Short mmCIF file of C-alpha atoms and ligand atoms in Angstrom, two decimals:
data_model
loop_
_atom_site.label_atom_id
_atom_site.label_comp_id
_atom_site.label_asym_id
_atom_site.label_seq_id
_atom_site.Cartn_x
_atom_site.Cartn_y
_atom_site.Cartn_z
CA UNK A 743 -52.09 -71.51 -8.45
CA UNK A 744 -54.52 -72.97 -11.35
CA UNK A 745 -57.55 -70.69 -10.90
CA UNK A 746 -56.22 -67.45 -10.23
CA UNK A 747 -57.01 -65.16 -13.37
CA UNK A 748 -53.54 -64.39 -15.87
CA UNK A 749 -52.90 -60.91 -16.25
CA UNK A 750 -53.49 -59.71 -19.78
CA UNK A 751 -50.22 -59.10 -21.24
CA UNK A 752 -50.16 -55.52 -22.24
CA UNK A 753 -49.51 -54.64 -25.91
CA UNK A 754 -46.08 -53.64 -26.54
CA UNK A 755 -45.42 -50.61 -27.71
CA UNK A 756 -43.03 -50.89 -30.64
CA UNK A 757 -41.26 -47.35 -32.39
CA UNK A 758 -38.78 -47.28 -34.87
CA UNK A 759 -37.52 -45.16 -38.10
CA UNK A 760 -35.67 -44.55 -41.02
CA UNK A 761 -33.84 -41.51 -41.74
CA UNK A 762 -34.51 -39.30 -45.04
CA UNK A 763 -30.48 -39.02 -46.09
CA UNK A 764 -31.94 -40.74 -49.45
CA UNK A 765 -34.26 -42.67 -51.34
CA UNK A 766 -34.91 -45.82 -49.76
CA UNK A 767 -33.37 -49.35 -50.75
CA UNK A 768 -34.67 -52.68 -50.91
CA UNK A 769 -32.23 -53.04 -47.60
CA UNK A 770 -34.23 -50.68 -45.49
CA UNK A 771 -37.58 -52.44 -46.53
CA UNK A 772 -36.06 -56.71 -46.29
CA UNK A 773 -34.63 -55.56 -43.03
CA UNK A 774 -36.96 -52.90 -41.52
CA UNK A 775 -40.47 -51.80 -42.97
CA UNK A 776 -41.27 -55.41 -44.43
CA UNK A 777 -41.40 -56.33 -40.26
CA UNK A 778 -43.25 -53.34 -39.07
CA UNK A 779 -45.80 -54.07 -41.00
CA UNK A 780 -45.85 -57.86 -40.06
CA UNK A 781 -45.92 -56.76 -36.55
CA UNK A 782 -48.00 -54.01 -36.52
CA UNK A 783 -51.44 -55.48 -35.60
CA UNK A 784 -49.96 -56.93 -32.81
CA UNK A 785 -48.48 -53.98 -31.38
CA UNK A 786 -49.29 -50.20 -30.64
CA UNK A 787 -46.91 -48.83 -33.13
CA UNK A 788 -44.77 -45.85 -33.79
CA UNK A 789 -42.67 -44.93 -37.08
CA UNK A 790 -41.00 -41.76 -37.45
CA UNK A 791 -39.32 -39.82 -40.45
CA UNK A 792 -36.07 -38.97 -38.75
CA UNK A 793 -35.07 -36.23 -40.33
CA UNK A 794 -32.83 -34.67 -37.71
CA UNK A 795 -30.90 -37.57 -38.01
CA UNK A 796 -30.15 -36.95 -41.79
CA UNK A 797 -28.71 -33.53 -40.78
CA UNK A 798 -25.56 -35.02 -39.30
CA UNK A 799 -24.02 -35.32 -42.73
CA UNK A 800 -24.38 -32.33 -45.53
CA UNK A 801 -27.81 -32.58 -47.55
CA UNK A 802 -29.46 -30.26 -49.71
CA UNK A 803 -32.64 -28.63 -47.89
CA UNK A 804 -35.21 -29.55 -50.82
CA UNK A 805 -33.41 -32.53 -51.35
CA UNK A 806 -34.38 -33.20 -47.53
CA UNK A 807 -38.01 -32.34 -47.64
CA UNK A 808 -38.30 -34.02 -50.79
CA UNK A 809 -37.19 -37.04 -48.66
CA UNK A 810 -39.11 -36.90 -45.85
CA UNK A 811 -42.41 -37.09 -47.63
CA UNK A 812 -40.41 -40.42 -49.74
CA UNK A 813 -40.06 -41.87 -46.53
CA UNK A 814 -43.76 -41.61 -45.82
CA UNK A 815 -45.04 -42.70 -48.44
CA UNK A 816 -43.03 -45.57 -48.46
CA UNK A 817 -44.36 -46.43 -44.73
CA UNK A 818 -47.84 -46.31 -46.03
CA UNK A 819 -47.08 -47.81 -49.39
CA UNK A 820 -46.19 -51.05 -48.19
CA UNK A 821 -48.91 -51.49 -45.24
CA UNK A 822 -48.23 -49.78 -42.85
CA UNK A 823 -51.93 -48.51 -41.63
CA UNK A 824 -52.05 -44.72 -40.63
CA UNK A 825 -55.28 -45.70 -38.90
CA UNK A 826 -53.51 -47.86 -36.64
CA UNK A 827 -50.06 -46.77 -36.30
CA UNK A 828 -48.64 -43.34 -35.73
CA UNK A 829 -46.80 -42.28 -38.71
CA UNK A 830 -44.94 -38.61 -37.96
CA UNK A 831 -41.62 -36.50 -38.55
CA UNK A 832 -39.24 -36.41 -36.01
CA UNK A 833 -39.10 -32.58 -36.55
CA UNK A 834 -42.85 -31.93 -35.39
CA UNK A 835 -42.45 -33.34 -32.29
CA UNK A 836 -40.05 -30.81 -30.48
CA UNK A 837 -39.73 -33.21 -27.20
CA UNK A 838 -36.86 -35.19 -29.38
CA UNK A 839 -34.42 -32.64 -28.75
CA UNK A 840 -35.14 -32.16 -25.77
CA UNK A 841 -35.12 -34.84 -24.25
CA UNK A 842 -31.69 -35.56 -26.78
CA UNK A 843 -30.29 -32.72 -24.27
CA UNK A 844 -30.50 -34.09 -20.94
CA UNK A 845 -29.78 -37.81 -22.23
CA UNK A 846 -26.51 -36.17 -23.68
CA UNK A 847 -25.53 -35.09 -20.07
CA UNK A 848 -25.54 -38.75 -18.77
CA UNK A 849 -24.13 -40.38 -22.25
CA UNK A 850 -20.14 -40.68 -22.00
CA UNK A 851 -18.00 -39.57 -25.48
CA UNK A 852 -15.69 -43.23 -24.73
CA UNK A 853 -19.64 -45.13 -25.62
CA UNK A 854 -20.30 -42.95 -28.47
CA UNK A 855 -17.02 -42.66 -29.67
CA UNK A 856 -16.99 -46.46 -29.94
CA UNK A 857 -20.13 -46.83 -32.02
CA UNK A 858 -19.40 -48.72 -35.13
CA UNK A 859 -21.55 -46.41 -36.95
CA UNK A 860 -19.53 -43.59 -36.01
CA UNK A 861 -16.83 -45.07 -36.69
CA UNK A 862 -17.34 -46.25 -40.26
CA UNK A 863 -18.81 -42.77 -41.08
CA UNK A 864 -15.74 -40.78 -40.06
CA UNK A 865 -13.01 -42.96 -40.55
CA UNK A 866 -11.68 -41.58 -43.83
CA UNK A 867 -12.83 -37.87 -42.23
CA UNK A 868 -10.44 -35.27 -40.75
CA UNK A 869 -10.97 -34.24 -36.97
CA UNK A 870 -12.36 -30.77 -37.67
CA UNK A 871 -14.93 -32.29 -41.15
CA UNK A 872 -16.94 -34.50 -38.22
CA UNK A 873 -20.00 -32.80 -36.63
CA UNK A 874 -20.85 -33.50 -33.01
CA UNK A 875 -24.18 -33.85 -33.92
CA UNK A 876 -22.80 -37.30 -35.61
CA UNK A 877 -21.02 -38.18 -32.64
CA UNK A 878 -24.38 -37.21 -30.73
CA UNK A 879 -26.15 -39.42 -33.35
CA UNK A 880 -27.11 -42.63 -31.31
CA UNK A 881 -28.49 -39.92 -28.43
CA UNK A 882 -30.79 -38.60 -30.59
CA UNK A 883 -31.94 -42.03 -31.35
CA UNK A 884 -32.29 -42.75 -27.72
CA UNK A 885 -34.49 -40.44 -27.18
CA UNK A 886 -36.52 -41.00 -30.01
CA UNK A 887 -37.27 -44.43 -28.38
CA UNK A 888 -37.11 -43.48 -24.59
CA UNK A 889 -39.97 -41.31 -25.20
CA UNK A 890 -42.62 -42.91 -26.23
CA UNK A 891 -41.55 -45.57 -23.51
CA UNK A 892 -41.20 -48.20 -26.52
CA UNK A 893 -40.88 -52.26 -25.54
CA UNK A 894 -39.72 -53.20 -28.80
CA UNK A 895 -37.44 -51.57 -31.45
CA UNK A 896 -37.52 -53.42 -34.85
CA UNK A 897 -34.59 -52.76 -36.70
CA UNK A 898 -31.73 -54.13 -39.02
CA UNK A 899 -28.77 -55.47 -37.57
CA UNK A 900 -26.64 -52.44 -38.05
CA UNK A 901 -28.92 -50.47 -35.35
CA UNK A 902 -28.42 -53.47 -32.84
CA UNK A 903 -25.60 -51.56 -31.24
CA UNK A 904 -27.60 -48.17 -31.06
CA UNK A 905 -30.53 -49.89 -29.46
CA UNK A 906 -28.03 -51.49 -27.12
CA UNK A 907 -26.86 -47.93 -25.98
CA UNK A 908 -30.11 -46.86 -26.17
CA UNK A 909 -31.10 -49.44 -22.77
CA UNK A 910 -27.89 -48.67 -21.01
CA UNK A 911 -28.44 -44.87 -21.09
CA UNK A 912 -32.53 -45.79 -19.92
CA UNK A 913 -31.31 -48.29 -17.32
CA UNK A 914 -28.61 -45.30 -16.18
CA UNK A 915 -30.95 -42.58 -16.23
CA UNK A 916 -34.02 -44.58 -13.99
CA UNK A 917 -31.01 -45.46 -11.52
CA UNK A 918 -30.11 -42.14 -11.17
CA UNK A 919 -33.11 -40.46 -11.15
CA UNK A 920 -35.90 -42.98 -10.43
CA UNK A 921 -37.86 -45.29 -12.45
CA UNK A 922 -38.47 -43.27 -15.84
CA UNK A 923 -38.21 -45.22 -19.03
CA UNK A 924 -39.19 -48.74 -19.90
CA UNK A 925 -35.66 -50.60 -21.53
CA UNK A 926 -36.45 -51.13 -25.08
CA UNK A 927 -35.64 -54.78 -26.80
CA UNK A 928 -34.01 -54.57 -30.04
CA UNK A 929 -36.10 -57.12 -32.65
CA UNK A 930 -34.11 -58.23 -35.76
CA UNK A 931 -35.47 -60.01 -38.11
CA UNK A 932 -33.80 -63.80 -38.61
CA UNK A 933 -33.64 -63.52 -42.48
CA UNK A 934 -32.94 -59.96 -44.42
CA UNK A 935 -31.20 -58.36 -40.98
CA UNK A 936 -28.56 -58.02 -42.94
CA UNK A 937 -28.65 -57.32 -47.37
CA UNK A 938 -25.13 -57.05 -48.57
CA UNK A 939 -24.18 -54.32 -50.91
CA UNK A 940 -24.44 -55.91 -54.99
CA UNK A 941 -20.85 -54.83 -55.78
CA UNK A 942 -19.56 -56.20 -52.64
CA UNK A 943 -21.20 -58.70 -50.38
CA UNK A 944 -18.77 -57.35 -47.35
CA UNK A 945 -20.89 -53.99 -46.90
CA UNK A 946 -24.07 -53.83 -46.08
CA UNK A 947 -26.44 -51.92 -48.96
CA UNK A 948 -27.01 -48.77 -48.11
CA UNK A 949 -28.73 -45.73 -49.28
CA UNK A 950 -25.93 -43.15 -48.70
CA UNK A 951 -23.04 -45.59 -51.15
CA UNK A 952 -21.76 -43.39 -53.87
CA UNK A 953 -22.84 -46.52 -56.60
CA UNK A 954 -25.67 -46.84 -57.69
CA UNK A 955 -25.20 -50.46 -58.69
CA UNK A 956 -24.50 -51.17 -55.29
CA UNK A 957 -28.02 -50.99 -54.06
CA UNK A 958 -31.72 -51.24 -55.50
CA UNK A 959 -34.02 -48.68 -54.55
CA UNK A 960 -37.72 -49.17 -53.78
CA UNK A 961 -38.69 -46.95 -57.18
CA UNK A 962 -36.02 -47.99 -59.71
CA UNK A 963 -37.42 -48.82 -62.72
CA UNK A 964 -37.82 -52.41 -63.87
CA UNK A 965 -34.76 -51.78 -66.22
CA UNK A 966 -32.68 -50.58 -64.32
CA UNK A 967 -33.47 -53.50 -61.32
CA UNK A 968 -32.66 -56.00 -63.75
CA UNK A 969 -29.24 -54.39 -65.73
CA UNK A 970 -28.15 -54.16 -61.61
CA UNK A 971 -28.93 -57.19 -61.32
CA UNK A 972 -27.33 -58.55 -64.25
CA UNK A 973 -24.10 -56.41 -62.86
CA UNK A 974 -24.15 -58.02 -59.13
CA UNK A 975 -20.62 -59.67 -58.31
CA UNK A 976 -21.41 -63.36 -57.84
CA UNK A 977 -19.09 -66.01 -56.42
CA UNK A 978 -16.43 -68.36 -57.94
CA UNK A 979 -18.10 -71.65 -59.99
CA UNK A 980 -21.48 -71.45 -61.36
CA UNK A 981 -23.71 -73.50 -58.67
CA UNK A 982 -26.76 -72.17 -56.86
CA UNK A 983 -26.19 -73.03 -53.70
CA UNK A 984 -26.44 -70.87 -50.02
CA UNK A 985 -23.10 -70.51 -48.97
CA UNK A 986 -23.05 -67.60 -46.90
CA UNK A 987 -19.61 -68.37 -45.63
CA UNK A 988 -17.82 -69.59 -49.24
CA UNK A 989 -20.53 -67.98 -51.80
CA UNK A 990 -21.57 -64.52 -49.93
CA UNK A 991 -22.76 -62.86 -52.50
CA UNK A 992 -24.76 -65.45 -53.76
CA UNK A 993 -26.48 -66.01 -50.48
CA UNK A 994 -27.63 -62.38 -49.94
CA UNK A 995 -29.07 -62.80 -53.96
CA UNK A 996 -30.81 -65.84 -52.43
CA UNK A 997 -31.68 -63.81 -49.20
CA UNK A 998 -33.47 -61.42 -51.69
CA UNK A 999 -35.29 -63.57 -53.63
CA UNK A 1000 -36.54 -65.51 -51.03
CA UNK A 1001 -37.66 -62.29 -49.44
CA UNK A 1002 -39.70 -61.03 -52.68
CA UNK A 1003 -41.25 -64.29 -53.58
CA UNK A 1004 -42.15 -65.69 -49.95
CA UNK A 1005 -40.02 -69.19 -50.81
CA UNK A 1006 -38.10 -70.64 -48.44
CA UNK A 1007 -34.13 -70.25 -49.08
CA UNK A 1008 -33.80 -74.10 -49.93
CA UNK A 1009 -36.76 -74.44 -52.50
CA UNK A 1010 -34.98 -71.61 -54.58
CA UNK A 1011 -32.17 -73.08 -54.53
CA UNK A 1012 -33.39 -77.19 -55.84
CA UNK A 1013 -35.22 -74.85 -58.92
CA UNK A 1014 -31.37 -73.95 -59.83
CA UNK A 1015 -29.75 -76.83 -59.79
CA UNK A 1016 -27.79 -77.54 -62.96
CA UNK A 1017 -29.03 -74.32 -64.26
CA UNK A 1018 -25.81 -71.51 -63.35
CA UNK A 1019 -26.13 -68.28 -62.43
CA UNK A 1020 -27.71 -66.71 -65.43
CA UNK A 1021 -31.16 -68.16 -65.02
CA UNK A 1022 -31.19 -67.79 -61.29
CA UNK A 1023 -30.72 -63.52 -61.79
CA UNK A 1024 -33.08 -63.47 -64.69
CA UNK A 1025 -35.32 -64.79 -62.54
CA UNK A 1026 -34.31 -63.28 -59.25
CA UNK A 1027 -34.97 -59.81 -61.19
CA UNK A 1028 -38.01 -60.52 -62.51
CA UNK A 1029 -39.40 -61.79 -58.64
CA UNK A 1030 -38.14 -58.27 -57.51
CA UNK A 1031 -39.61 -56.31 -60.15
CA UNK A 1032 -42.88 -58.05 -59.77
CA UNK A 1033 -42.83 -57.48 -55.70
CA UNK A 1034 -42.21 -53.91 -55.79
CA UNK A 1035 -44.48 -52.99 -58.34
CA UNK A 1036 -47.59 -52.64 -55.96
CA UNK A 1037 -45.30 -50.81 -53.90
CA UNK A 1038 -44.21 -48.33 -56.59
CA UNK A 1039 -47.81 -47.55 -58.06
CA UNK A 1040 -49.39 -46.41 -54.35
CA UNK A 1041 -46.59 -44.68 -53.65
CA UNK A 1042 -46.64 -42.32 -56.68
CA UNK A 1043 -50.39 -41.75 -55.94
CA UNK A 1044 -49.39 -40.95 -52.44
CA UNK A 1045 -46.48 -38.25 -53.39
CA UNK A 1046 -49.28 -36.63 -55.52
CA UNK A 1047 -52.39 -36.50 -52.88
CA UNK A 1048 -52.84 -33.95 -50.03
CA UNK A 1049 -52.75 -37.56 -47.86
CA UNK A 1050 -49.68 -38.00 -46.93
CA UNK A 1051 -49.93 -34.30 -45.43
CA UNK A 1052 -52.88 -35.10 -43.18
CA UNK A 1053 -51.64 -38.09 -42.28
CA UNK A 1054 -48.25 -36.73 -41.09
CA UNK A 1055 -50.17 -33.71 -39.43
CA UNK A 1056 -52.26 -36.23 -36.96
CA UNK A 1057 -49.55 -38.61 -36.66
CA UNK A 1058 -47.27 -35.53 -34.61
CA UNK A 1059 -50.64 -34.54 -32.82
CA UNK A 1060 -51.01 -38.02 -31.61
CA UNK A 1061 -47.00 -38.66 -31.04
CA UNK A 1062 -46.76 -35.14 -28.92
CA UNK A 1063 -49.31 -36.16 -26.38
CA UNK A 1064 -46.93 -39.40 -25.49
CA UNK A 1065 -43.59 -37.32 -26.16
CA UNK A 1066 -44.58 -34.67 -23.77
CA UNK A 1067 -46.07 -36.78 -20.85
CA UNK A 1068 -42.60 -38.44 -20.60
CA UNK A 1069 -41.08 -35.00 -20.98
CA UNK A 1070 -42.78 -33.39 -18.18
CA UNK A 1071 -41.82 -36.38 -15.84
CA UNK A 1072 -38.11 -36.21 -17.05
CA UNK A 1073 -38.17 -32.47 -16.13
CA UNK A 1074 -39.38 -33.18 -12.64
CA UNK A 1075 -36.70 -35.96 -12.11
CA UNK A 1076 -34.04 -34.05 -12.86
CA UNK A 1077 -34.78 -31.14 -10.81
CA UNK A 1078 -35.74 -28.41 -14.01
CA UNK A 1079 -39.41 -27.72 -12.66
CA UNK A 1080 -38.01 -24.99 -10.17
CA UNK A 1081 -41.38 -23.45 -9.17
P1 ATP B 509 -27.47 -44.43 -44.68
O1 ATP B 509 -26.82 -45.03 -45.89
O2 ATP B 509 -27.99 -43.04 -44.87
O3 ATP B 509 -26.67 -44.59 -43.43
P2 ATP B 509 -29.11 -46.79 -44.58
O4 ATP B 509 -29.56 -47.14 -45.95
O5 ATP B 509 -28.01 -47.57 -43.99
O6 ATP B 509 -28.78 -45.24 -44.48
P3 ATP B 509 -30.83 -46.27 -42.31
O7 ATP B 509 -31.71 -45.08 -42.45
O8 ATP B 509 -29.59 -46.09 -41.53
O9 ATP B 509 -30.41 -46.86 -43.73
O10 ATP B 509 -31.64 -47.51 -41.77
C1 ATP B 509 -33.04 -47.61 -41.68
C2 ATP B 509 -33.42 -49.01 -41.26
O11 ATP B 509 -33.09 -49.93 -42.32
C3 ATP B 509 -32.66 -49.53 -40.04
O12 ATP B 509 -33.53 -50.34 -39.27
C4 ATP B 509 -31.55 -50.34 -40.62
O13 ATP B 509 -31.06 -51.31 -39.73
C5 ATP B 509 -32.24 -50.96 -41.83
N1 ATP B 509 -31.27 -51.27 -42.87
C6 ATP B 509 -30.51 -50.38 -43.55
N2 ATP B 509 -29.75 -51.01 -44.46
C7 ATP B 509 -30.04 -52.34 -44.34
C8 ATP B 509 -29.56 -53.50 -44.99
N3 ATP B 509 -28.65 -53.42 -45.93
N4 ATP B 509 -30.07 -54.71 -44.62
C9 ATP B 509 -31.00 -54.78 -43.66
N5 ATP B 509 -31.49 -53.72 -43.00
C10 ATP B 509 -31.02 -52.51 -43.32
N1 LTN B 510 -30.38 -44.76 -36.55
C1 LTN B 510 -31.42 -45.45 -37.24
C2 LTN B 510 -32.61 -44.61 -37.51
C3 LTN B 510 -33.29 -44.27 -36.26
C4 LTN B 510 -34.06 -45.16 -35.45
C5 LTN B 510 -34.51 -44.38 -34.37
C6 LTN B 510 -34.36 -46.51 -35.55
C7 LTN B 510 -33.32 -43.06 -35.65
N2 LTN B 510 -34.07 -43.12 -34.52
C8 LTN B 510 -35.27 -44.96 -33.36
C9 LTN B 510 -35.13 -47.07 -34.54
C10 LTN B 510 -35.58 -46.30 -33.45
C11 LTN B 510 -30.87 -45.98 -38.52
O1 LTN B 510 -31.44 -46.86 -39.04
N3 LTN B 510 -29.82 -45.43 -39.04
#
């Protein structure tokens, strides 16, 4: 029909989060805050501090708090817009573990038991050193997303498989009960899903490794980015080239740099040719230095001004009016609304 009117698509609503177990790497920004902010004028976004997640494995309590306001100012830092998007802690919003109850009751241990996650955590654990709450892990995240009745999940590659359980415990729970959540769509970005650890491009980089050198974080000094740097394994011969499936190591170090200087992969690479690997991470260091350095500077204002506070502080007042709508129509669903 050519003249009937098109429906205005609606915004989608897009949540996602990062959990304080550390100070964040240049792996949690390429692959997750770097595309919240692209996205976030063309969405009605969420992003939550998750610090109940972080309590699944030991962590010091200031070390936590200390953290959780990191994390923050780390969202703001590099764009996202408080004025915009809701920026909150998981913790001030009490509807998470609730809801995190009843999704529990229709999640089955075979799905979480098979999480990859899950499974790399514990396998070097005994039975009795793994918490259920790590087990429970991807439910928590579920519900994080389920209630704020989120389209779109933006997230590295890792949480694919969470966001993945995360629709087949919504799609359970509306066939059950009646239509109750929207199913979530993981997004993952096409280049930086994935940054490989420096010592070994076979892991991922990730803020929880027990070396250092194995990951850059967002406030390392510029020394200390480039002697890692200097340190990352590279590949056999001396060519520049993006090999990802002969020279791995080398193509996450040209993942990165492409990232921080906004060059495509194969430009980088023509600059390098007949120069070895030397030049390539003097320079590679030097592009990451230079693009977190904005970064750096606003977020040391940030952990010193009463800001981040206030922000936080709104962001659960505006979160808990969405959290507890969905809440009160789970309750009736399920039958806990007795009166
Ligand atoms: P931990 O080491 O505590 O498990 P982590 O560093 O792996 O943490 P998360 O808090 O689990 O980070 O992840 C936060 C977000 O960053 C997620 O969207 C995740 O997919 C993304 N992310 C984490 N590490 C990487 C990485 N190496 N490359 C791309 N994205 C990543
Ligand atoms: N499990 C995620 C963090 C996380 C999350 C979420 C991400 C917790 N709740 C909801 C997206 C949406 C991780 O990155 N480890």
């Amino acid at each position: 029909m050519p003249n009937e009117p098109k429906t205005q698509a609606k915004t989608p609503r897009v949540f996602s989060g990062i959990q304080p177990s550390g100070q964040l790497t240049i792996g949690n920004y390429l692959g997750a805050i770097r595309n919240w902010v692209a996205g976030q004028f063309k969405s009605d976004p969420i992003f939550c501090v998750v610090n109940q997640h972080a309590i699944t494995v030991r962590i010091d309590p200031n070390e936590l708090r200390r953290n959780t306001l990191h994390v923050a100012a780390a969202y703001i830092a590099a764009g996202i817009d408080p004025r915009h998007s809701i920026v909150f802690v998981q913790s001030d919003v009490t509807e998470h573990t609730e809801l995190t109850w009843i999704l529990n009751t229709i999640t089955y241990y075979g799905e979480l038991h098979r999480m990859t996650q899950f499974k790399d955590k514990t396998s070097k654990l005994k039975q009795d050193a793994i918490s259920a709450g790590l087990l429970n892990y991807p439910v928590l995240m579920a519900a994080d997303i389920l209630l704020y009745q989120a389209d779109q999940v933006p997230v590295g590659e890792d949480q694919k498989q969470h966001v993945e359980l995360c629709r087949d415990i919504a799609i359970r729970f509306n066939h059950h009960f009646g239509e109750t959540f929207v199913v979530p769509e993981p997004v993952i970005a096409k280049v930086g899903k994935r940054i490989m650890a420096l010592d070994d491009p076979t892991r991922k980089m990730a803020k929880s490794s027990d070396n250092p050198g194995s990951y850059i974080l967002l406030t390392d000094e510029p020394d200390t980015i480039r002697k890692k740097i200097r340190k990352a394994v590279t590949d056999s011969g001396s060519e520049v080239v993006y090999d990802p499936k002969h020279k791995p190591a080398l193509a996450n170090l040209l993942t990165i740099y492409s990232l921080f200087s906004d060059e495509e992969i194969p430009a980088v690479q023509e600059r390098y040719v007949g120069k070895g690997y030397g030049a390539f991470k003097t320079d590679l260091a030097e592009a990451v230095v230079a693009g977190l350095a904005p970064l750096q500077a606003r977020m040391a204002e940030l952990m010193e001004s009463a800001e981040l506070t206030s922000v936080l502080t709104e962001g659960a007042d505006r979160a808990r009016v969405i959290a507890r709508k969905t809440m009160d129509a789970v309750n009736d669903r399920v039958g806990m609304n007795w009166k």
